[in-house]
Short mmCIF file of C-alpha atoms in Angstrom, two decimals:
data_model
loop_
_atom_site.label_atom_id
_atom_site.label_comp_id
_atom_site.label_asym_id
_atom_site.label_seq_id
_atom_site.Cartn_x
_atom_site.Cartn_y
_atom_site.Cartn_z
CA VAL T 1159 -12.39 8.39 -12.66
CA LEU T 1160 -9.06 8.39 -10.81
CA GLN T 1161 -9.78 4.89 -9.53
CA ILE T 1162 -9.28 3.36 -12.99
CA VAL T 1163 -5.52 3.72 -12.53
CA THR T 1164 -5.58 0.61 -10.32
CA TRP T 1165 -6.11 -1.22 -13.63
CA THR T 1166 -4.64 1.03 -16.30
CA GLY T 1167 -2.04 3.15 -14.57
CA ILE T 1168 -1.71 6.86 -15.32
CA TYR T 1169 -2.02 6.16 -19.05
CA GLY T 1170 -5.66 5.22 -18.51
CA LEU T 1171 -6.38 8.74 -17.26
CA SER T 1172 -4.64 10.16 -20.32
CA PHE T 1173 -6.72 7.88 -22.52
CA VAL T 1174 -9.99 9.05 -20.92
CA ALA T 1175 -8.99 12.71 -21.14
CA THR T 1176 -8.03 12.36 -24.80
CA ALA T 1177 -11.19 10.42 -25.65
CA VAL T 1178 -13.53 12.93 -23.97
CA ASN T 1179 -11.75 15.92 -25.50
CA SER T 1180 -11.94 14.21 -28.90
CA LEU T 1181 -15.71 13.79 -28.49
CA ILE T 1182 -16.11 17.47 -27.71
CA ALA T 1183 -13.77 18.58 -30.52
CA TYR T 1184 -15.54 16.35 -33.06
CA GLY T 1185 -18.91 17.68 -31.95
CA ALA T 1186 -17.75 21.28 -32.18
CA ILE T 1187 -16.21 20.84 -35.65
CA HIS T 1188 -19.28 19.11 -37.05
CA ARG T 1189 -21.72 21.17 -34.96
CA SER T 1190 -23.24 17.98 -33.66
CA LYS T 1191 -25.33 18.32 -30.53
CA ALA T 1192 -25.30 14.54 -30.13
CA TRP T 1193 -21.51 14.34 -29.89
CA LEU T 1194 -21.30 17.40 -27.63
CA GLY T 1195 -24.01 15.93 -25.42
CA ALA T 1196 -22.16 12.61 -25.26
CA GLY T 1197 -19.02 14.40 -24.15
CA ALA T 1198 -20.92 16.37 -21.49
CA LEU T 1199 -22.61 13.19 -20.26
CA VAL T 1200 -19.30 11.35 -19.88
CA ILE T 1201 -17.85 14.29 -17.94
CA ALA T 1202 -20.89 14.38 -15.63
CA ILE T 1203 -20.72 10.64 -14.96
CA LEU T 1204 -16.99 10.74 -14.22
CA TRP T 1205 -17.37 13.83 -12.03
CA PHE T 1206 -20.10 12.43 -9.79
CA LEU T 1207 -19.15 8.74 -9.90
CA PRO T 1208 -18.53 7.56 -6.32
CA ILE T 1209 -15.67 5.32 -5.23
CA LEU T 1210 -16.91 1.77 -5.69
CA GLY T 1211 -15.72 -1.34 -3.87
CA GLU T 1212 -13.79 0.46 -1.13
CA THR T 1213 -12.13 -2.12 1.13
CA PRO T 1214 -10.81 -1.63 4.68
CA SER T 1215 -7.10 -1.36 5.38
CA GLY T 1216 -5.01 -3.16 8.00
CA ASP T 1217 -3.09 -2.19 11.13
CA THR T 1218 -2.70 1.48 12.00
CA LEU T 1219 0.53 3.46 12.25
CA ASP T 1220 0.78 6.86 13.93
CA VAL T 1221 3.14 9.13 12.00
CA ARG T 1222 4.74 12.52 12.47
CA LEU T 1223 5.78 14.46 9.37
CA VAL T 1224 8.44 17.10 10.08
CA GLN T 1225 8.46 19.90 7.51
CA THR T 1226 11.90 21.34 8.22
CA ASN T 1227 11.54 24.37 5.90
CA ILE T 1228 15.30 24.87 5.57
CA PRO T 1229 15.96 27.75 3.15
CA LEU T 1230 18.35 27.38 0.24
CA ASP T 1231 20.61 30.10 1.69
CA GLN T 1232 20.80 28.56 5.17
CA PRO T 1233 24.34 29.10 6.60
CA TRP T 1234 26.07 25.88 7.67
CA LYS T 1235 28.75 27.29 9.89
CA LYS T 1236 28.47 27.11 13.67
CA PRO T 1237 26.62 28.39 15.63
CA ALA T 1238 23.92 28.86 12.94
CA SER T 1239 23.87 25.16 12.03
CA ASP T 1240 23.65 24.10 15.69
CA ASP T 1241 20.81 26.53 16.34
CA LEU T 1242 18.87 25.11 13.39
CA LEU T 1243 19.36 21.49 14.42
CA ASN T 1244 18.40 22.33 18.01
CA GLU T 1245 15.18 23.89 16.76
CA LEU T 1246 14.38 20.96 14.46
CA GLY T 1247 15.10 18.48 17.24
CA ALA T 1248 12.75 20.29 19.60
CA LEU T 1249 10.10 20.53 16.89
CA SER T 1250 10.34 16.81 16.12
CA THR T 1251 9.97 15.74 19.75
CA ARG T 1252 7.55 18.34 21.11
CA GLU T 1253 4.37 17.13 22.78
CA ALA T 1254 5.54 13.54 22.53
CA THR T 1255 2.54 11.45 21.56
CA LYS T 1256 2.04 7.85 20.55
CA THR T 1257 3.92 8.49 17.30
CA ARG T 1258 5.52 5.34 15.94
CA LEU T 1259 7.22 6.78 12.84
CA VAL T 1260 8.85 10.21 12.47
CA VAL T 1261 9.88 11.34 8.99
CA TRP T 1262 12.23 14.13 7.91
CA PRO T 1263 12.41 15.17 4.23
CA GLU T 1264 15.04 14.55 1.58
CA THR T 1265 18.21 16.17 2.82
CA PRO T 1266 18.19 19.88 1.89
CA ALA T 1267 21.53 20.30 3.65
CA PRO T 1268 24.96 18.69 4.13
CA PHE T 1269 23.69 16.03 6.57
CA TYR T 1270 26.07 13.08 6.97
CA LEU T 1271 24.67 10.36 9.20
CA ASN T 1272 27.74 8.12 9.10
CA GLU T 1273 30.56 10.66 8.95
CA ASP T 1274 29.16 13.37 11.26
CA LYS T 1275 29.04 12.03 14.83
CA ASP T 1276 27.19 15.08 16.13
CA PHE T 1277 24.44 14.81 13.52
CA ARG T 1278 24.13 11.07 14.08
CA SER T 1279 23.85 11.60 17.84
CA ARG T 1280 21.10 14.18 17.34
CA MET T 1281 19.11 11.83 15.12
CA GLN T 1282 19.49 8.99 17.61
CA GLN T 1283 18.28 11.22 20.43
CA ILE T 1284 15.10 12.04 18.49
CA ALA T 1285 14.33 8.34 17.96
CA LYS T 1286 15.07 7.47 21.59
CA LYS T 1287 13.13 10.38 23.09
CA LEU T 1288 10.00 9.52 21.12
CA GLY T 1289 10.51 5.76 21.34
CA ALA T 1290 9.74 5.72 17.62
CA TYR T 1291 11.22 4.75 14.29
CA PHE T 1292 12.85 7.72 12.55
CA LEU T 1293 13.33 8.06 8.78
CA VAL T 1294 15.83 10.73 7.78
CA GLY T 1295 17.40 11.82 4.50
CA TYR T 1296 21.17 12.29 4.35
CA ILE T 1297 24.27 12.06 2.16
CA ASP T 1298 26.11 8.73 2.10
CA ALA T 1299 28.45 7.08 -0.37
CA ILE T 1300 28.91 4.10 -2.69
CA GLY T 1301 32.59 3.57 -3.25
CA GLU T 1302 34.07 6.98 -3.93
CA GLY T 1303 30.82 8.62 -5.04
CA PRO T 1304 28.14 10.30 -2.89
CA THR T 1305 24.58 8.99 -2.69
CA ASN T 1306 21.26 10.64 -1.93
CA SER T 1307 20.11 8.31 0.81
CA ALA T 1308 17.51 7.67 3.50
CA ALA T 1309 18.04 5.71 6.71
CA LEU T 1310 15.50 4.21 9.08
CA LEU T 1311 16.50 4.27 12.74
CA ASN T 1312 14.70 2.06 15.24
CA PRO T 1313 13.51 3.36 18.65
CA GLN T 1314 16.93 2.51 20.11
CA GLY T 1315 18.63 4.77 17.54
CA GLN T 1316 20.13 1.96 15.48
CA VAL T 1317 20.08 2.09 11.68
CA VAL T 1318 17.96 -0.82 10.47
CA SER T 1319 17.86 0.00 6.74
CA ARG T 1320 19.29 2.30 4.13
CA TYR T 1321 17.91 3.23 0.74
CA ASP T 1322 19.98 4.93 -1.97
CA LYS T 1323 18.08 6.94 -4.57
CA MET T 1324 18.07 5.03 -7.85
CA HIS T 1325 16.56 7.50 -10.32
CA LEU T 1326 18.80 10.56 -10.13
CA VAL T 1327 17.91 13.99 -11.49
CA PRO T 1328 19.81 14.66 -14.74
CA PHE T 1329 21.84 17.88 -14.66
CA GLY T 1330 21.00 18.17 -10.98
CA GLU T 1331 22.50 15.10 -9.35
CA TYR T 1332 24.56 13.88 -12.30
CA VAL T 1333 25.49 14.80 -15.87
CA PRO T 1334 24.19 12.35 -18.49
CA PHE T 1335 26.49 11.61 -21.42
CA LYS T 1336 29.28 13.35 -19.54
CA ARG T 1337 31.97 12.34 -22.02
CA LEU T 1338 29.97 13.71 -24.92
CA LEU T 1339 29.35 16.99 -23.09
CA PHE T 1340 33.00 17.69 -22.29
CA PHE T 1341 32.75 20.98 -24.20
CA ALA T 1342 30.09 22.21 -21.72
CA GLU T 1343 32.22 21.69 -18.64
CA SER T 1344 31.81 25.31 -17.55
CA LEU T 1345 28.04 24.82 -17.51
CA THR T 1346 28.02 21.43 -15.77
CA ARG T 1347 30.76 22.07 -13.21
CA GLN T 1348 28.26 22.83 -10.44
CA VAL T 1349 26.18 19.72 -11.12
CA GLY T 1350 26.39 16.94 -8.54
CA ASP T 1351 28.10 13.66 -9.28
CA PHE T 1352 25.92 11.30 -7.27
CA MET T 1353 25.92 7.55 -7.64
CA PRO T 1354 22.60 5.74 -8.24
CA GLY T 1355 21.38 3.03 -5.90
CA THR T 1356 20.51 -0.41 -7.22
CA ASP T 1357 18.20 -2.00 -4.63
CA TYR T 1358 14.46 -1.65 -4.00
CA THR T 1359 14.97 -1.50 -0.25
CA LEU T 1360 12.11 -2.50 2.03
CA SER T 1361 12.53 -1.25 5.58
CA PRO T 1362 11.29 -3.31 8.56
CA LEU T 1363 8.96 -1.50 10.92
CA ASP T 1364 7.64 -3.73 13.70
CA GLN T 1365 6.09 -6.68 11.82
CA HIS T 1366 5.55 -4.68 8.62
CA ARG T 1367 7.58 -3.41 5.66
CA ILE T 1368 7.67 0.08 4.21
CA ALA T 1369 9.36 1.62 1.15
CA THR T 1370 10.95 5.01 0.60
CA ALA T 1371 11.08 6.94 -2.67
CA ILE T 1372 13.22 10.06 -2.82
CA CYS T 1373 12.13 13.27 -4.54
CA TYR T 1374 11.09 12.97 -8.16
CA GLU T 1375 11.24 9.18 -8.07
CA SER T 1376 7.57 9.49 -7.15
CA ILE T 1377 6.72 10.61 -10.69
CA PHE T 1378 7.78 7.24 -12.12
CA PRO T 1379 4.88 4.76 -11.84
CA ASP T 1380 6.90 1.61 -12.46
CA LEU T 1381 9.53 2.45 -9.85
CA VAL T 1382 6.94 2.90 -7.10
CA ARG T 1383 5.04 -0.16 -8.33
CA GLN T 1384 8.14 -2.31 -7.91
CA PHE T 1385 8.38 -1.42 -4.22
CA VAL T 1386 4.79 -2.49 -3.63
CA LYS T 1387 5.10 -5.62 -5.74
CA ARG T 1388 8.06 -6.64 -3.59
CA GLY T 1389 5.94 -6.36 -0.45
CA SER T 1390 5.82 -2.75 0.74
CA GLU T 1391 2.74 -2.06 2.86
CA LEU T 1392 3.25 1.71 3.01
CA ILE T 1393 4.87 4.25 0.68
CA VAL T 1394 6.99 7.06 2.11
CA VAL T 1395 8.14 9.88 -0.17
CA ILE T 1396 10.74 12.36 1.04
CA THR T 1397 11.53 15.36 -1.13
CA ASN T 1398 12.93 18.86 -1.26
CA ASP T 1399 10.75 21.07 -3.46
CA GLY T 1400 12.30 24.25 -2.09
CA TRP T 1401 13.89 24.93 -5.48
CA PHE T 1402 10.43 25.67 -6.92
CA GLY T 1403 9.32 28.24 -4.34
CA GLU T 1404 5.58 28.86 -4.37
CA SER T 1405 5.14 28.03 -8.05
CA SER T 1406 2.78 25.35 -9.35
CA ALA T 1407 5.51 22.68 -9.21
CA PRO T 1408 5.03 21.60 -5.54
CA PHE T 1409 1.31 21.21 -6.16
CA GLN T 1410 1.91 19.16 -9.33
CA HIS T 1411 4.43 16.98 -7.52
CA LEU T 1412 1.86 16.33 -4.79
CA ARG T 1413 -0.79 15.29 -7.32
CA MET T 1414 1.61 12.77 -8.82
CA GLY T 1415 1.90 11.22 -5.39
CA VAL T 1416 -1.88 10.97 -5.25
CA VAL T 1417 -1.89 8.88 -8.43
CA ARG T 1418 0.87 6.59 -7.11
CA SER T 1419 -1.22 5.92 -3.99
CA VAL T 1420 -4.28 4.96 -6.01
CA GLU T 1421 -2.36 2.87 -8.55
CA ASN T 1422 -1.06 0.64 -5.78
CA ARG T 1423 -3.81 1.11 -3.14
CA ARG T 1424 -1.34 2.25 -0.51
CA TYR T 1425 -1.26 5.02 2.04
CA MET T 1426 1.45 7.54 1.28
CA VAL T 1427 3.38 9.62 3.79
CA ARG T 1428 4.86 12.52 1.84
CA VAL T 1429 7.33 14.82 3.59
CA ALA T 1430 8.73 17.87 1.76
CA ASN T 1431 11.33 20.27 3.12
CA THR T 1432 9.32 23.41 2.32
CA GLY T 1433 6.00 21.69 1.59
CA ILE T 1434 3.65 20.38 0.56
CA SER T 1435 3.80 17.56 3.11
CA ALA T 1436 0.76 15.31 3.14
CA ILE T 1437 -0.88 12.05 4.11
CA ILE T 1438 -2.71 10.42 1.20
CA ASP T 1439 -5.06 7.46 1.52
CA PRO T 1440 -5.25 4.50 -0.93
CA TYR T 1441 -8.13 6.16 -2.81
CA GLY T 1442 -6.32 9.42 -3.46
CA ARG T 1443 -7.89 11.49 -0.70
CA ILE T 1444 -5.53 13.91 1.01
CA VAL T 1445 -6.39 13.41 4.68
CA GLY T 1446 -3.81 15.87 5.99
CA ARG T 1447 -1.52 18.47 4.44
CA THR T 1448 0.70 21.42 5.27
CA PRO T 1449 1.03 24.88 3.70
CA ILE T 1450 4.15 25.88 1.80
CA SER T 1451 7.11 27.57 3.50
CA VAL T 1452 6.12 26.87 7.10
CA ARG T 1453 8.28 25.00 9.61
CA MET T 1454 5.89 22.63 11.36
CA VAL T 1455 4.88 19.06 12.13
CA LEU T 1456 1.86 17.16 10.86
CA ASP T 1457 0.63 14.26 12.97
CA GLY T 1458 -1.70 11.65 11.56
CA THR T 1459 -2.56 7.99 11.26
CA VAL T 1460 -2.07 5.71 8.27
CA ARG T 1461 -2.81 2.04 7.72
CA TYR T 1462 -0.80 -0.79 6.26
CA ARG T 1463 -2.12 -2.72 3.27
CA SER T 1464 -0.84 -5.91 1.69
CA ASP T 1465 -3.26 -6.43 -1.23
CA ARG T 1466 -2.11 -5.88 -4.80
CA THR T 1467 -3.90 -4.12 -7.62
CA PHE T 1468 -3.88 -5.28 -11.22
CA TYR T 1469 -1.54 -2.40 -12.01
CA THR T 1470 0.85 -3.36 -9.20
CA GLU T 1471 0.97 -6.93 -10.45
CA TYR T 1472 1.19 -6.38 -14.21
CA GLY T 1473 2.25 -2.78 -14.76
CA ASP T 1474 1.52 -0.80 -17.91
CA VAL T 1475 -0.32 -3.53 -19.81
CA PHE T 1476 -2.97 -1.00 -20.87
CA ALA T 1477 -0.35 1.31 -22.35
CA TYR T 1478 1.37 -1.53 -24.20
CA ALA T 1479 -1.99 -2.77 -25.53
CA ASN T 1480 -2.76 0.71 -26.86
CA ALA T 1481 0.65 0.93 -28.49
CA LEU T 1482 0.14 -2.45 -30.17
CA ALA T 1483 -3.36 -1.46 -31.28
CA ALA T 1484 -2.06 1.80 -32.76
CA ALA T 1485 0.73 -0.06 -34.54
CA ALA T 1486 -1.75 -2.62 -35.91
CA ILE T 1487 -4.07 0.13 -37.18
CA ALA T 1488 -1.12 1.88 -38.84
CA VAL T 1489 0.01 -1.35 -40.53
CA ALA T 1490 -3.54 -2.10 -41.65
CA ALA T 1491 -3.90 1.42 -43.08
CA VAL T 1492 -0.66 1.07 -45.04
CA TYR T 1493 -1.72 -2.36 -46.31
CA ASP T 1494 -5.16 -1.08 -47.39
CA ARG T 1495 -3.62 1.90 -49.17
CA ARG T 1496 -1.21 -0.32 -51.12
CA ARG T 1497 -4.00 -2.72 -52.02
CA PHE T 1498 -6.19 0.18 -53.17
CA ARG T 1499 -3.36 1.55 -55.34
CA GLY T 1500 -2.83 -1.90 -56.82
CA ARG T 1501 -6.49 -2.08 -57.80
CA GLU T 1502 -6.32 1.39 -59.37
CA ARG T 1503 -3.34 0.37 -61.51
CA LYS T 1504 -5.13 -2.74 -62.73
CA HIS T 1505 -8.19 -0.67 -63.55
CA VAL T 1506 -6.08 1.85 -65.50
CA ARG T 1507 -4.42 -0.94 -67.51
CA ARG T 1508 -7.75 -2.49 -68.42
CA THR T 1509 -9.21 0.83 -69.60
CA HIS T 1510 -6.22 1.36 -71.88
#
């Protein structure tokens, strides 16, 4: 049933879930075996329905996902910071293979690629040693404000693209309605004051183009869709879910990435600081994943795709159609009620 999102988006799944649950609820209330049976039959069909019309993908890309597992209380004074970066550098380059793209997660630390020469040199060394492209999260700036950014370095260590996170986390990366919330300054003082990006950046990788979404941007279908519609052949998501520990949140965040992959029929490379890092294929199958809270690398192979789904091309048409249908039904119900009341009044007048 997940495959319907290539046409309907995530709202199609919600529609199916609501419809099936309504069948079961109606059958239970009216003690109707027919309705209950219909609900059970739909569930069985959706459960065992195979993936239909699976099409092959394009060129391959060997990737290395580096799950840095940097704790929230990591000290950033030397020599502790140097020791950590030395370990992560060795982890990223160990057993050098045919990896073409190395990915670090959303920055969980004060990493400054442009301002910190030592950090920049370390990142360049990783790219050069592996002879691979290297995507890394870091803190940059737009004007006088900081940005949550990701840079792609080529195998020579040169920055070839930069993406600034557009959809910031309210009360985490910025304070919405800051002027109206002046009275809560003591509560919002520790909140970041990041600046949002404005461009759907596509990064060049050999003869292909890839897109990067940062953290919870992956929960927004239209944002990810716009990257693919503009020509992205691969989706990369970098995130830091360390704030959630081993709760259900990292698992839920991963499942949202699964839906984004299917909606747009793209491979997804998902790298999380503390996990779950994963490689997801265009049909929602998780072909490789890591456990939570383990510092490790995950090597795998993905494929580029350039085709577009109906959802990629037209977006939430299904949702808008449902909203219009609901509005039309509501208007029709109001109109029928008024017409019925008008008939009642005429009938009362005639009888008197």
